[in-house]
Short mmCIF file of C-alpha atoms in Angstrom, two decimals:
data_model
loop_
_atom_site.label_atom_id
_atom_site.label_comp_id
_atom_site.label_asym_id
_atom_site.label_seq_id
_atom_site.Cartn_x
_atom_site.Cartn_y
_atom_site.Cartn_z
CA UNK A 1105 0.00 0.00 0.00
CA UNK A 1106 3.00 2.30 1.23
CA UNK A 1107 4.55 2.13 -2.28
CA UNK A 1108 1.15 2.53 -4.36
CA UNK A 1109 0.46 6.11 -2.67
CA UNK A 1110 4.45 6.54 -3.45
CA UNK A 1111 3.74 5.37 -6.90
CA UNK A 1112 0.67 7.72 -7.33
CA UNK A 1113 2.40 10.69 -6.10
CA UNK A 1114 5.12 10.35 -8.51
CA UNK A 1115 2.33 9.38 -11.21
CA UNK A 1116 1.10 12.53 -10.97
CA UNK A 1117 3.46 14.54 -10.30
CA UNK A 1118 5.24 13.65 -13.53
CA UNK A 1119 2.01 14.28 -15.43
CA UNK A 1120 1.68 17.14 -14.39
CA UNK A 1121 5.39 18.34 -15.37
CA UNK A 1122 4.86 16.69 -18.19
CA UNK A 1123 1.60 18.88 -19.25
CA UNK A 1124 3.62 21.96 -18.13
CA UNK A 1125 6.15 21.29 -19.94
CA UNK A 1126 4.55 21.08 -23.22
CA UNK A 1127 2.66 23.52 -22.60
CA UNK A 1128 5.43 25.69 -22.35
CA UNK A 1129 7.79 24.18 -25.20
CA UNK A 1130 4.45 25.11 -27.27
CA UNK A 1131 4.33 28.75 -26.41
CA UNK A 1132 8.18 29.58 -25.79
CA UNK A 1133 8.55 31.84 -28.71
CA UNK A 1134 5.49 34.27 -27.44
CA UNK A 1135 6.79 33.74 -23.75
CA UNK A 1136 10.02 34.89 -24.53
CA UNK A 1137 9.01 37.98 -26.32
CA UNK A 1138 7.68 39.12 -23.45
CA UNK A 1139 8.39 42.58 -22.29
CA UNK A 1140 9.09 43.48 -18.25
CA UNK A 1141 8.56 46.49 -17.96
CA UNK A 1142 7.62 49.38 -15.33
CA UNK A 1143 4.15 48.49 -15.13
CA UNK A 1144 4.64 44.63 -14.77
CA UNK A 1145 7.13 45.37 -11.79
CA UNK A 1146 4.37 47.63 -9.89
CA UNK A 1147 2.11 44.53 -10.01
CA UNK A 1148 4.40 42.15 -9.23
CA UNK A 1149 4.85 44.15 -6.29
CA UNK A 1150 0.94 44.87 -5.31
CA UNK A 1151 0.74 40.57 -5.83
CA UNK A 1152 3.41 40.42 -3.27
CA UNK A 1153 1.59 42.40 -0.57
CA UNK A 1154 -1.92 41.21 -0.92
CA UNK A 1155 -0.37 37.80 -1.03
CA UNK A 1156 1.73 38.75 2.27
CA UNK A 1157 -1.87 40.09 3.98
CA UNK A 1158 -3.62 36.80 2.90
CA UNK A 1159 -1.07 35.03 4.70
CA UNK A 1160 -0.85 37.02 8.05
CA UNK A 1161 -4.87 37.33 7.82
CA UNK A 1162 -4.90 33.28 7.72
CA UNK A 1163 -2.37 33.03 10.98
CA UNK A 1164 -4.95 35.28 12.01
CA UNK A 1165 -7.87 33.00 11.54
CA UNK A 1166 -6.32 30.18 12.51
CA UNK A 1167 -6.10 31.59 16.01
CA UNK A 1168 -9.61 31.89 15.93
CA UNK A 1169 -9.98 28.19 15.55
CA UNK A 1170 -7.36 27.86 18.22
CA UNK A 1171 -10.08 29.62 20.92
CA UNK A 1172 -12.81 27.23 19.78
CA UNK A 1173 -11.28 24.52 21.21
CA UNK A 1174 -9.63 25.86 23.92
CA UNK A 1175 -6.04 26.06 23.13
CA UNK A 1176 -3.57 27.58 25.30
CA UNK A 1177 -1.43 28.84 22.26
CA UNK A 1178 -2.98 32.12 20.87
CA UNK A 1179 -2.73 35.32 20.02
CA UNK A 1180 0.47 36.76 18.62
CA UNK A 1181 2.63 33.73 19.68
CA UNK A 1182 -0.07 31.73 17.46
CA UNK A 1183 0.38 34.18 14.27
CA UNK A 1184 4.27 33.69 14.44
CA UNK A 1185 4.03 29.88 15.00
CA UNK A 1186 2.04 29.59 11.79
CA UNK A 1187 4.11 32.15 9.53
CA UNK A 1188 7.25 30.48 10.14
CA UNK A 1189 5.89 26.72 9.80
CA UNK A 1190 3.99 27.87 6.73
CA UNK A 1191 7.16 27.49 4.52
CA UNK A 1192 7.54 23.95 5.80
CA UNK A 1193 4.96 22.32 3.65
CA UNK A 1194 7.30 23.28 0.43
CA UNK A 1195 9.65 20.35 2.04
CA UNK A 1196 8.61 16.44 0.36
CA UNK A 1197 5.80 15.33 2.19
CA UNK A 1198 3.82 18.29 2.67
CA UNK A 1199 2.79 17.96 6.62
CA UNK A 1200 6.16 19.43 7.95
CA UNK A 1201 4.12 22.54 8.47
CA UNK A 1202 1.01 20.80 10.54
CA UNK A 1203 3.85 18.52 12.92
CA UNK A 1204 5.39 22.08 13.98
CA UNK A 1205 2.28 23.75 14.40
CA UNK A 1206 0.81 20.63 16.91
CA UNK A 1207 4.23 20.38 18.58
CA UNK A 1208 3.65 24.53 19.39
CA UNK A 1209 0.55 23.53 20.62
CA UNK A 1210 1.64 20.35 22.61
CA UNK A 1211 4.84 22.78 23.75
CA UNK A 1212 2.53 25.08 25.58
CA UNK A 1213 0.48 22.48 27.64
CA UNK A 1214 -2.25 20.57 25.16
CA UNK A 1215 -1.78 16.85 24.53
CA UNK A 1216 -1.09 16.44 21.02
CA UNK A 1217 -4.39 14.39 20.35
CA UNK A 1218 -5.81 18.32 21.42
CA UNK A 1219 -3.43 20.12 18.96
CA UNK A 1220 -4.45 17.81 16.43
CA UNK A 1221 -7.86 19.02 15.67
CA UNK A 1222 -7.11 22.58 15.27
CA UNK A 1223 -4.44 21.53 12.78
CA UNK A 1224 -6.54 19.27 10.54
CA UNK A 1225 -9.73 21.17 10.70
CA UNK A 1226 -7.54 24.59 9.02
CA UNK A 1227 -7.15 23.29 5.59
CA UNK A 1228 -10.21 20.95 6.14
CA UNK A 1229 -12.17 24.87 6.54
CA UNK A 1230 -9.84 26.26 3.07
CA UNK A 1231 -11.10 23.02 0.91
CA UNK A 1232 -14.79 23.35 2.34
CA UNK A 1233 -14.38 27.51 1.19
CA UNK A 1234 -13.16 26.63 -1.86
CA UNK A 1235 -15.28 23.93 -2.72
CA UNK A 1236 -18.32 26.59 -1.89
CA UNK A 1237 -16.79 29.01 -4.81
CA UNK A 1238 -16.31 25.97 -7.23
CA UNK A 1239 -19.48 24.75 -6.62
CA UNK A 1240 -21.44 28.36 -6.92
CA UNK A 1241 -19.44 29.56 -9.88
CA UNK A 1242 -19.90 26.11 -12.06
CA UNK A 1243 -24.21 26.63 -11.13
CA UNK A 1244 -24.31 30.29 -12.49
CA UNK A 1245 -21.59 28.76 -15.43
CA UNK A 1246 -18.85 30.96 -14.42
CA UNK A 1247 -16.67 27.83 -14.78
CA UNK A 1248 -17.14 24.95 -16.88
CA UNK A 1249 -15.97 22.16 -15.79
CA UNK A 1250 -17.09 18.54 -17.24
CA UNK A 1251 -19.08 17.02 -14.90
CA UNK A 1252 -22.16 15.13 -15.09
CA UNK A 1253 -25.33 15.57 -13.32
CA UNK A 1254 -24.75 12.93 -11.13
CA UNK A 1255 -21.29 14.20 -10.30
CA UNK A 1256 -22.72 17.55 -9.32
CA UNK A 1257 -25.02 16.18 -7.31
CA UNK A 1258 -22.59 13.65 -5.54
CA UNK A 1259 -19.94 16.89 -4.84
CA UNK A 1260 -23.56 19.12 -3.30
CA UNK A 1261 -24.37 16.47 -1.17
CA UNK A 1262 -20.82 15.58 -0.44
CA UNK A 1263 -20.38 19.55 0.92
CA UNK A 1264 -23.65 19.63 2.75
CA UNK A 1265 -22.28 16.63 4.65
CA UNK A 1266 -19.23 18.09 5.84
CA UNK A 1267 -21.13 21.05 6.66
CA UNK A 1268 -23.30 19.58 9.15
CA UNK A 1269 -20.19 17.10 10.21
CA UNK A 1270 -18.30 19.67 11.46
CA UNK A 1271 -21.17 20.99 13.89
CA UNK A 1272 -19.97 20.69 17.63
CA UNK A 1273 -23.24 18.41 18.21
CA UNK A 1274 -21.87 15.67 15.40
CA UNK A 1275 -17.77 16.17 15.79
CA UNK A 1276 -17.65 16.41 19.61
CA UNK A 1277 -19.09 12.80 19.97
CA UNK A 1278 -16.76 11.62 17.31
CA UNK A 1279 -13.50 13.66 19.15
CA UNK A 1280 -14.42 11.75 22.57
CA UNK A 1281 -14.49 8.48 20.90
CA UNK A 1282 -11.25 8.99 18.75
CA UNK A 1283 -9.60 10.17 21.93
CA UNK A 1284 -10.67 7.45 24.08
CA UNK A 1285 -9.70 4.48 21.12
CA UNK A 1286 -6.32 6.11 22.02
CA UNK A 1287 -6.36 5.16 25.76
CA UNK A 1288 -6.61 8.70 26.81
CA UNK A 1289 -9.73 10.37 28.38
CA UNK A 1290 -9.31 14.20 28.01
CA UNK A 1291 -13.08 15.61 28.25
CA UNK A 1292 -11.57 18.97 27.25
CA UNK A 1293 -11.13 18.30 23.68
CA UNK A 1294 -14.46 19.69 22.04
CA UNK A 1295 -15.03 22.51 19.86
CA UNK A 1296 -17.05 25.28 21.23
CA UNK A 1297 -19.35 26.14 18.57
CA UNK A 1298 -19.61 26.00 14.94
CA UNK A 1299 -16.80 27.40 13.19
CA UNK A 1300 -18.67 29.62 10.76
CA UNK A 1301 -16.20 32.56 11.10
CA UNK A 1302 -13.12 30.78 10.58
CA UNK A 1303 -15.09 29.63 7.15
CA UNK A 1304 -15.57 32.52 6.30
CA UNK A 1305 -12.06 33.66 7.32
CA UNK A 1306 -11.28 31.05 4.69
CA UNK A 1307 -13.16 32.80 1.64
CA UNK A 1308 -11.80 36.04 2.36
CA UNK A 1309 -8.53 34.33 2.49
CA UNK A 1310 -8.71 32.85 -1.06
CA UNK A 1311 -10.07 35.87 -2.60
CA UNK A 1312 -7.07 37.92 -1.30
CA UNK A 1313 -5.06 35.22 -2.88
CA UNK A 1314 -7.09 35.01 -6.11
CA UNK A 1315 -7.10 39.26 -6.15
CA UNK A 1316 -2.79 38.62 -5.90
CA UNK A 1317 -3.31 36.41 -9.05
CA UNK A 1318 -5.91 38.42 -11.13
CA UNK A 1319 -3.39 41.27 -10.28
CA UNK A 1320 -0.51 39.74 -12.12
CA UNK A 1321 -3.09 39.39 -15.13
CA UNK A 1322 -3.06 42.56 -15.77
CA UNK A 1323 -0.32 43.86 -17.87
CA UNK A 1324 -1.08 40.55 -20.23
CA UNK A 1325 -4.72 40.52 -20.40
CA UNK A 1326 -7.67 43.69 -21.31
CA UNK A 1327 -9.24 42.55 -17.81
CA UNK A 1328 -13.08 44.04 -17.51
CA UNK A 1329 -15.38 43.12 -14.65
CA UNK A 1330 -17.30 40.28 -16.08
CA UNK A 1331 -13.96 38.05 -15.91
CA UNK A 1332 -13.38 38.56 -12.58
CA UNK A 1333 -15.68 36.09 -10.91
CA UNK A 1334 -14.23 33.36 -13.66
CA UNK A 1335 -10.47 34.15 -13.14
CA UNK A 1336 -11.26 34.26 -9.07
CA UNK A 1337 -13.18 30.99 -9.38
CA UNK A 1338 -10.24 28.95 -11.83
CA UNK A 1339 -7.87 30.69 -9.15
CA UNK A 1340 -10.22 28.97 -5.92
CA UNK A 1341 -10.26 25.55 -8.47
CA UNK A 1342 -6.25 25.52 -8.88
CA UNK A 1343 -5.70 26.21 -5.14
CA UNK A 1344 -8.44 23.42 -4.18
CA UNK A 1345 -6.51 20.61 -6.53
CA UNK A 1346 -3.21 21.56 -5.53
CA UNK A 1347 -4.59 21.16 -2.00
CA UNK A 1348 -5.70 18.02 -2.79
CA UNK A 1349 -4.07 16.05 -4.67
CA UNK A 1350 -0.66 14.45 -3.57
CA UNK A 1351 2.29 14.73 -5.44
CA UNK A 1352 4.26 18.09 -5.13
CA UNK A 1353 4.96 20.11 -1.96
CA UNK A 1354 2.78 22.84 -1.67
CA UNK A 1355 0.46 21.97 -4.47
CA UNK A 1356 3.97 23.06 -6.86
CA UNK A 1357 2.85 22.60 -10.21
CA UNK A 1358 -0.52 20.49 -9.46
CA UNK A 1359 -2.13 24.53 -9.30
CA UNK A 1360 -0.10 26.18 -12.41
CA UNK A 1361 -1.24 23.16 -14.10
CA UNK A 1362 -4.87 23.22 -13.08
CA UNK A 1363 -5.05 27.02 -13.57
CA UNK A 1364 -4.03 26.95 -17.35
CA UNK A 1365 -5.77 24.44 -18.20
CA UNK A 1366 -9.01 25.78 -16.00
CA UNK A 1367 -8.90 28.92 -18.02
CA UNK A 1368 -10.28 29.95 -21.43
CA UNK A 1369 -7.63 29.68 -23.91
CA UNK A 1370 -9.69 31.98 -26.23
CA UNK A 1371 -9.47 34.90 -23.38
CA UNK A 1372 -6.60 33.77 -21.42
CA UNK A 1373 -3.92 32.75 -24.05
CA UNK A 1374 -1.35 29.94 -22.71
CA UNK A 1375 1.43 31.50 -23.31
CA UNK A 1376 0.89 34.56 -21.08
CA UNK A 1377 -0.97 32.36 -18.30
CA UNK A 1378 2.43 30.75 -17.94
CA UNK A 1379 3.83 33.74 -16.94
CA UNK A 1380 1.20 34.81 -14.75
CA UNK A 1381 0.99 31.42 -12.70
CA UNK A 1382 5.06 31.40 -12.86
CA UNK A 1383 4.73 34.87 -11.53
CA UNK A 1384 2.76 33.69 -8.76
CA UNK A 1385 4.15 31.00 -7.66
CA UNK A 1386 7.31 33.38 -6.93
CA UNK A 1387 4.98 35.86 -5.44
CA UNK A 1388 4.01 33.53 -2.93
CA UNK A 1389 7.21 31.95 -1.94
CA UNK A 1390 8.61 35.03 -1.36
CA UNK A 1391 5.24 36.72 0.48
CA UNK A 1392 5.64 33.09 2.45
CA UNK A 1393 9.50 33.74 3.38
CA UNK A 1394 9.16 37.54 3.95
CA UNK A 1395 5.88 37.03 6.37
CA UNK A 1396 7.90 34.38 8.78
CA UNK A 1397 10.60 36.33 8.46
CA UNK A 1398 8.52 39.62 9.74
CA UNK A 1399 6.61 37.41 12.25
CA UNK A 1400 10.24 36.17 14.13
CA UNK A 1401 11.63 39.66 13.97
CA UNK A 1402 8.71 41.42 15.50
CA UNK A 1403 8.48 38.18 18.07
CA UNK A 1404 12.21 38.86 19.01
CA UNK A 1405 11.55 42.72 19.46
CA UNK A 1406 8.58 42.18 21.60
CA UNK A 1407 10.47 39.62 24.11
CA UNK A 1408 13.05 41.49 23.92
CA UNK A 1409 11.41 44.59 25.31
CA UNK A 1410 9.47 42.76 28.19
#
């Protein structure tokens, strides 16, 4: 079993090079005529900072799901822990960044089984959020995607589930019993009440992200305000797969591929749509770096001063 998942991450991981690659061996005469000018710079830079703000806003909801169940790590401690650990889930294996986050939480007096569920129920929140704009967008056909009636209906019911699931009345029960099938009775491990802001934390999280993306779209594409809600909705789609779907660290190439191929060709030509994802992508590495960076300096000044 071990080396079928290794097998299927690998499997798709060299598809999806593979995809990108032609993609780009296809359009490398238009990609390299590319100008970089001015202009392009400015928005590269405006990317970086709403991309930086998305991040610290997220830290910034995930402390709210830190109070719902109780956790003794919070507030700005909480914010740094998950800046610098953010960068973690570019290293192979992608959960580097959710073992330091529960060891913060297990360092400052929870039992890991209690820093656990805050950990897993953060992205669990971003896929629910982004599943929501999929699902919304591909009703009013803002995004076509090929599936069948059936399929659609399957994916509704699918959310609706996890919706309700996720209601203290249906997950505390299922928290006691996976804490107690561990040996360990800890009656403090509940969450409080629904977690309806940190979901909606979540969507205002991915459109800050998707606003970072349209942004770099700019000096490419005549952008006008009917192709917003379909380049913020392919964005939310890219983001959810490369969530998703094993295979790369931080969904690296699993979203550029998903976002080219999500997009109109006939409005979004290839060849520039490689440079915006590329742009992106080094956007957000460097918003990623320069927020834990921020986060451990402004730590160190405030300790310092106490």
């Amino acid at each position: 079993m071990k080396l079928l998942k290794q097998f299927l991450r690998y499997f798709i991981f060299g598809i999806t090079l593979f995809f990108l690659a032609t993609t780009i061996v296809n359009n490398w005469r238009s990609i390299t005529s590319i100008e970089f000018n001015k202009y392009l710079f400015l928005l590269i830079f405006i990317s970086l900072i709403l991309n930086s703000f998305a991040h610290i806003f997220s830290a910034w909801v995930w402390t709210w799901i830190l109070t719902l169940f109780n956790c003794k790590l919070g507030g700005f401690y909480a914010v740094k822990i998950y800046l610098i650990t953010n960068i973690s889930k570019y290293i192979p294996g992608n959960i580097w960044h959710f073992v330091g986050r529960i060891k913060a939480i297990q360092n400052h007096g929870d039992s890991i089984a209690l820093g656990t569920f805050p950990v897993v129920l953060e992205p669990l929140l971003m896929a629910i959020a982004s599943l929501l704009i999929t699902i919304f967008s591909v009703s009013l056909g803002i995004l076509e995607v090929n599936f069948s009636p059936l399929i659609f209906s399957l994916l509704l019911f699918f959310i609706l589930i996890i919706l309700i699931a996720i209601h203290p009345k249906f997950i505390n029960p299922v928290l006691k019993k996976l804490v107690i099938n561990k040996g360990k009775v800890e009656t403090n491990i509940k969450l409080n009440k629904y977690p309806f802001l940190p979901l909606i934390g979540e969507l205002i999280f991915l459109l800050l992200r998707g606003s970072a993306f349209m942004a770099l779209m700019m000096p490419f594409i005549d952008l006008n305000i009917i192709l917003i809600p379909q380049i913020l909705t392919a964005f939310s789609f890219a983001w959810l797969i490369g969530l998703i779907v094993p295979g790369a660290p931080g969904g690296l190439g699993i979203f550029e591929a998903v976002a080219i191929a999500s997009l109109d060709p006939t409005i979004f030509p290839r060849d520039k749509i490689i440079i915006v994802v590329a742009l992106f992508r080094f956007s957000s590495i460097i918003a990623e770096t320069f927020t834990a960076y921020l986060a451990w300096l402004l730590y160190s000044v405030i300790v310092n001063n106490e």
